[in-house]
Coordinates of C-alpha atoms and ligand atoms in Angstrom, one line a residue:
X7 CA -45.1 27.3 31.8
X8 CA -46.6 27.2 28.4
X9 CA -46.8 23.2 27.6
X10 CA -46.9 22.3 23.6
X11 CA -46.8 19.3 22.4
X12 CA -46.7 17.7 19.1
X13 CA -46.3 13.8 17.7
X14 CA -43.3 15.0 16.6
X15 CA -41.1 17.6 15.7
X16 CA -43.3 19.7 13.5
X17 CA -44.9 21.4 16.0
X18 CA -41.8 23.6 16.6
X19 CA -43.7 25.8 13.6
X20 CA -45.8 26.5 16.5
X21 CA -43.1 27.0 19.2
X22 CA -41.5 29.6 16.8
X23 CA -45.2 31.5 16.9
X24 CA -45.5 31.8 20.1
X25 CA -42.3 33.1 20.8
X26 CA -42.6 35.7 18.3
X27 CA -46.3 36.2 20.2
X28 CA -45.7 35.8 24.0
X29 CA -42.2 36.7 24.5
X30 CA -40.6 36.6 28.2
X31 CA -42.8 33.1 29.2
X32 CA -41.3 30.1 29.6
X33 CA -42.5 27.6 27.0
X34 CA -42.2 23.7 27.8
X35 CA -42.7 21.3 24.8
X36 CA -42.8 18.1 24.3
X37 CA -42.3 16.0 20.5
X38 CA -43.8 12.2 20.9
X39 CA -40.6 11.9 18.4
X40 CA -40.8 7.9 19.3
X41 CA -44.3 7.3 18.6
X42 CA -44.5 9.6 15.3
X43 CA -46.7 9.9 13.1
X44 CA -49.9 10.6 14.5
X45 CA -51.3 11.7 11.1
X46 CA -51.9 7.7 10.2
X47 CA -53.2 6.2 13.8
X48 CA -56.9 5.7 14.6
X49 CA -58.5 8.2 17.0
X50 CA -58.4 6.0 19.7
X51 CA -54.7 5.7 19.7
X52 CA -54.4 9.6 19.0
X53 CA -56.4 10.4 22.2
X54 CA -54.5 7.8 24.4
X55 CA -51.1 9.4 22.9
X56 CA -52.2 13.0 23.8
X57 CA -53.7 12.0 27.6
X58 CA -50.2 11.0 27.8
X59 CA -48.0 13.8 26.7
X60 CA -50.5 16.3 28.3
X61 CA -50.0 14.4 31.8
X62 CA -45.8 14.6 30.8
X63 CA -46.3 18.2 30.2
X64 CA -48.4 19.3 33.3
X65 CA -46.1 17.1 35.5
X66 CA -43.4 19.6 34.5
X67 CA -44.9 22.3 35.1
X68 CA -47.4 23.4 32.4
X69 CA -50.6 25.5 33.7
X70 CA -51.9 26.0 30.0
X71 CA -51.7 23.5 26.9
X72 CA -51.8 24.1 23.6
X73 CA -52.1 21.0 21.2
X74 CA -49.7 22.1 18.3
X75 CA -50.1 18.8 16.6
X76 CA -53.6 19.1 13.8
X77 CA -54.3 15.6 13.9
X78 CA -54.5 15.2 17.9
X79 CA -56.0 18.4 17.9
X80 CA -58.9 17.4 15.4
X81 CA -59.6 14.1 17.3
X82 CA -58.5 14.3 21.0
X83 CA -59.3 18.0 22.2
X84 CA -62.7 17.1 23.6
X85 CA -61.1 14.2 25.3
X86 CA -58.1 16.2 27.2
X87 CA -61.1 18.6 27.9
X88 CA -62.9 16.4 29.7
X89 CA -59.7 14.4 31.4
X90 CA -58.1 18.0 32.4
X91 CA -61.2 20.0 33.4
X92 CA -59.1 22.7 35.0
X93 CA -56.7 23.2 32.5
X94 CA -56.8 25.6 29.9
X95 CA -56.6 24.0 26.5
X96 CA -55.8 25.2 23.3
X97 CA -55.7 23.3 19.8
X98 CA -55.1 24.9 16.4
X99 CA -58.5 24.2 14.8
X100 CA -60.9 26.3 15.4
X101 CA -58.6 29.5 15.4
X102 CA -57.7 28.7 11.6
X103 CA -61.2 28.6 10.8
X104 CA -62.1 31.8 12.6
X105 CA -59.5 33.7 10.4
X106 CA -60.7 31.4 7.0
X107 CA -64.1 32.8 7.5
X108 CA -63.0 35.9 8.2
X109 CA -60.4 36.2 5.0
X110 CA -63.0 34.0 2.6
X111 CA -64.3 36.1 -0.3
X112 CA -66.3 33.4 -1.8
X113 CA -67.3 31.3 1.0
X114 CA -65.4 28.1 -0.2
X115 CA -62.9 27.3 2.0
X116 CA -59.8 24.3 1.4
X117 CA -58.0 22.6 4.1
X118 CA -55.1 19.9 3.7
X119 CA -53.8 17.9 6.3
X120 CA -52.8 14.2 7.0
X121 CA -55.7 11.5 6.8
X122 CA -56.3 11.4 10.6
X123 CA -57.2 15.2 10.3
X124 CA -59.2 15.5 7.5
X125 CA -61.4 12.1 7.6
X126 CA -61.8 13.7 11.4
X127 CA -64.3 16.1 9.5
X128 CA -63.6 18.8 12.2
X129 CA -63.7 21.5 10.0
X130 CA -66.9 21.0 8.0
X131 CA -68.4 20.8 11.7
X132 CA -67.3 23.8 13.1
X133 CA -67.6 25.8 10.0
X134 CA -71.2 24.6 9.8
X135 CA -71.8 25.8 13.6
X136 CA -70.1 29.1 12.6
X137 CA -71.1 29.6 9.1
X138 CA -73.3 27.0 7.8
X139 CA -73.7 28.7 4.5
X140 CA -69.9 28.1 3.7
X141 CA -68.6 25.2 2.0
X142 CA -65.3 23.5 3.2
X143 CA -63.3 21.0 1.2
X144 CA -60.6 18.5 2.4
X145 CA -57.7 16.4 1.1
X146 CA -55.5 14.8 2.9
X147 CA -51.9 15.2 1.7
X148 CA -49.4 12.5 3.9
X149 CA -46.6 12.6 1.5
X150 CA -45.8 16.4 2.1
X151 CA -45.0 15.3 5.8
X152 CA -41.8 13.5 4.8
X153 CA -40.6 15.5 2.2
X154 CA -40.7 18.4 4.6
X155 CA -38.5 16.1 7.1
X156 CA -36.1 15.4 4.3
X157 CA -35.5 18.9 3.6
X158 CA -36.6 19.0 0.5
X159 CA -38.5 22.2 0.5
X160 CA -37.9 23.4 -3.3
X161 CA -37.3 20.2 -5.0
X162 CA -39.2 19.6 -8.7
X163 CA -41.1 16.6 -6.7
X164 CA -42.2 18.3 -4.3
X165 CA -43.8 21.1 -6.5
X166 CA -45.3 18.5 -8.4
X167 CA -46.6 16.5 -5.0
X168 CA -48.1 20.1 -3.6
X169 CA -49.7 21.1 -7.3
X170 CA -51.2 17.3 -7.2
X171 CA -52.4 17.7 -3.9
X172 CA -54.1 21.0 -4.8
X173 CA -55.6 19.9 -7.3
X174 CA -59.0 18.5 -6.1
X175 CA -59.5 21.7 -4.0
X176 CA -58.6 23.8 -7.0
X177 CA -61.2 22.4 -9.1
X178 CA -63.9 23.2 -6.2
X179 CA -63.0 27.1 -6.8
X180 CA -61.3 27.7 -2.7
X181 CA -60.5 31.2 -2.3
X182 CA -58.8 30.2 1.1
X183 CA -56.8 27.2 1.7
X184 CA -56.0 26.3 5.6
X185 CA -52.6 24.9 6.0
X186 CA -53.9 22.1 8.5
X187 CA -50.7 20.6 9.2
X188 CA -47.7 21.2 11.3
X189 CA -45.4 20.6 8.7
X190 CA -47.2 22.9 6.0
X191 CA -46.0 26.3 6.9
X192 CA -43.1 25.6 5.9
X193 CA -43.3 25.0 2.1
X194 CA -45.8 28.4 2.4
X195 CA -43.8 29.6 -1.0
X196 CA -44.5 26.2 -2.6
X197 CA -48.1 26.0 -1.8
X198 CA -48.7 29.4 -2.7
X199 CA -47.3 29.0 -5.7
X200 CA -49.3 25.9 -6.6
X201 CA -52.6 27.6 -4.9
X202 CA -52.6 30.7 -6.8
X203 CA -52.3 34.0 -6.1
X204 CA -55.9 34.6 -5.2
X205 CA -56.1 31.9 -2.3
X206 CA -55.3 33.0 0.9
X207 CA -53.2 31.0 3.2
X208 CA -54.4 30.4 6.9
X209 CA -51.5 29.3 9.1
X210 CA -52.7 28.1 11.9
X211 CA -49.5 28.9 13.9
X212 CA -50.0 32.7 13.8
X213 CA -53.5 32.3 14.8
X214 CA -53.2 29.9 17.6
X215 CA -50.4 32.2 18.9
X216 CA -52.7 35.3 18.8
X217 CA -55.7 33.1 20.4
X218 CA -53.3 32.2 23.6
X219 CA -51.9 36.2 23.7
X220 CA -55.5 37.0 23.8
X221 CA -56.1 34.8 26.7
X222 CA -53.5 35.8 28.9
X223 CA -54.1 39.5 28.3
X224 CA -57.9 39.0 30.1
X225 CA -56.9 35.9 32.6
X226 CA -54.5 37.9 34.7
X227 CA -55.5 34.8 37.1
X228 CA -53.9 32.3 34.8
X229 CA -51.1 34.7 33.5
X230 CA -49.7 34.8 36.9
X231 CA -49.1 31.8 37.0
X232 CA -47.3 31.2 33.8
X233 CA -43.0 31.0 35.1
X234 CA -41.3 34.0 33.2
X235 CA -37.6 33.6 31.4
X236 CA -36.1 32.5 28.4
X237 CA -35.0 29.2 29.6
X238 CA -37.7 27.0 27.4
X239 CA -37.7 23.5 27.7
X240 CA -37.7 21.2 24.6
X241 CA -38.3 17.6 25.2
X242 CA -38.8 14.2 23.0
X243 CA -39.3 11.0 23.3
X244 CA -36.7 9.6 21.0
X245 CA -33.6 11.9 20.3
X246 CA -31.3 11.2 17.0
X247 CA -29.2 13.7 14.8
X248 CA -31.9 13.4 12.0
X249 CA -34.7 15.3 14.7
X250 CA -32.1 17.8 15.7
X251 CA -31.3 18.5 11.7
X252 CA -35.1 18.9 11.3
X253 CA -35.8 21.1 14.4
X254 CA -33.6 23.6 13.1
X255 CA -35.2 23.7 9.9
X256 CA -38.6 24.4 11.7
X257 CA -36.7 26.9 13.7
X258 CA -34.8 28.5 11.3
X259 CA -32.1 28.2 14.2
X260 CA -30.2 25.6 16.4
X261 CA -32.3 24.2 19.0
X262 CA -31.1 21.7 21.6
X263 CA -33.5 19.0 21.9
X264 CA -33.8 16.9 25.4
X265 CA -34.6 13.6 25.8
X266 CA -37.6 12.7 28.6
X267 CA -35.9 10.9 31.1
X268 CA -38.0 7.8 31.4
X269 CA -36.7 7.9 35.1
X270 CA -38.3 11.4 35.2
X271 CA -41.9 10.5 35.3
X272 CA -44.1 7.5 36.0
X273 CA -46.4 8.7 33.5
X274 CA -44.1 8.1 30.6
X275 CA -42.4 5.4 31.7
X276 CA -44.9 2.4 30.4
X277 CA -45.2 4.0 27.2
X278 CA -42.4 5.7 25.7
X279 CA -39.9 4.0 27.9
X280 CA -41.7 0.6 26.9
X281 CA -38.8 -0.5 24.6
X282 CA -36.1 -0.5 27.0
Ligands
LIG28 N1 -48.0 16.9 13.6 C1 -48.9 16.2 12.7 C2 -50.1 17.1 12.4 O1 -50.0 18.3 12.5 C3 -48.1 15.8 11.4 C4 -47.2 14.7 11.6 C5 -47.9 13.4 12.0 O2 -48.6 12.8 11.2 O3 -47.7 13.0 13.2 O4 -51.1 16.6 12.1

């Protein structure tokens, strides 16, 4: 199987990506719904969190991972790298900037994200190995997180919230503005808005997706062993009506959330499981 995983619920952005992308493989995720946000925890804590839902994830049955999740993906890749040598691993930064150099016009490049990702600085260092001559600028924006998780996708606050966000980046003259953030995609029509017309959005979704389909079209080794069918998998680690309410707003459909069986696997059990 495909194994995502995300601190939360956000990363179901991603989900819907791939599905779109890689149609017919069986896609097992896995929401850290109990241990959310990642987006404020040190990087320590991050990397422990995602050792930990990439061991719940290969347990059942992953071959490849992709980190949907920015923030673990901006501070823990090179540790699951180095944990999971033989794994395939697949995070959502460095495909976003790929296609923000390739779409900048002006070479100055915004990203927003929560604080974990953008005091990470992982964009200024792999645009500088790529393209040292363009400029990248960050802001973190945490508030957008839970207004996206209270639904509140065209309210007047959170125009306001985005425009004030934007603002910073704005003044720095981005043509390009990566949406580094599970949760951003979805208020694309707000931020756009806000952004201008003549700044391009990355979303990182679309290019992770079309990073993994790339893959699997030239590792026939790898692709074999991926399990075929619609009957994806989509676990958390704490399940209430509110997650359900906001996985269908990142799905744009009903989706039936599953709750990790802390009996299931000895690898969750101390953590997740630690409260009961
Ligand atoms: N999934 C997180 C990210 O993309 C956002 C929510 C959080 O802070 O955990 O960085």
């Amino acid at each position: 199987m495909i194994g995502v995983f995300d601190s939360g619920i956000g990363g179901l952005t991603i989900v819907r990506e791939l599905w779109r992308k890689l149609s017919g493989y069986r896609l097992l995720y896995f929401g850290d719904t109990a241990r959310t946000p990642y987006g404020t925890k040190s990087p320590e804590t991050i990397i422990a969190y995602a050792i930990q839902d990439t061991e719940f994830l290969l347990e059942h049955g992953a071959k490849i991972i992709v980190i949907a999740c920015h923030s673990a993906s901006s501070v823990a890749t090179e540790a699951l790298r180095r944990r999971f040598p033989e794994v395939p691993i697949f995070e959502v930064v460095t495909p976003s900037v790929k296609k923000a150099l390739q779409v900048t016009r002006k070479g100055v490049i915004g990203v927003i994200g929560t604080r974990a990702t953008i005091s990470s600085g992982i964009y200024q260092r792999k645009v500088a190995e790529l393209a040292p001559e363009v400029k990248v600028y960050g802001n973190a924006c945490p508030l957008l997180v839970p207004l996206v998780e209270e639904g509140w996708l065209k309210k007047p606050e959170t125009r306001r919230i985005v425009k004030k966000c934007l603002i910073p980046l704005k003044m720095r003259g981005i043509d390009t503005l990566v949406l580094g953030c599970t949760h951003y995609p979805v208020l694309k029509p707000v931020i756009q808005a806000k952004a201008g017309k003549r700044v391009t959005l990355v979303d990182p979704a679309e290019e992770v997706a079309e990073e993994v389909f790339r893959y699997l079209e030239t590792h026939p080794e790898i692709r074999e062993t991926l399990a075929r069918g619609e009957d994806h998998a989509i676990y958390v680690s704490d399940l209430t009506e509110a997650f359900e309410k906001v996985a269908r707003l990142f799905m744009g459909r009903r989706v039936k959330l599953l709750k990790a069986d802390c009996e299931m696997s000895h690898v969750i059990k101390p953590n997740f499981c630690a409260a009961s």
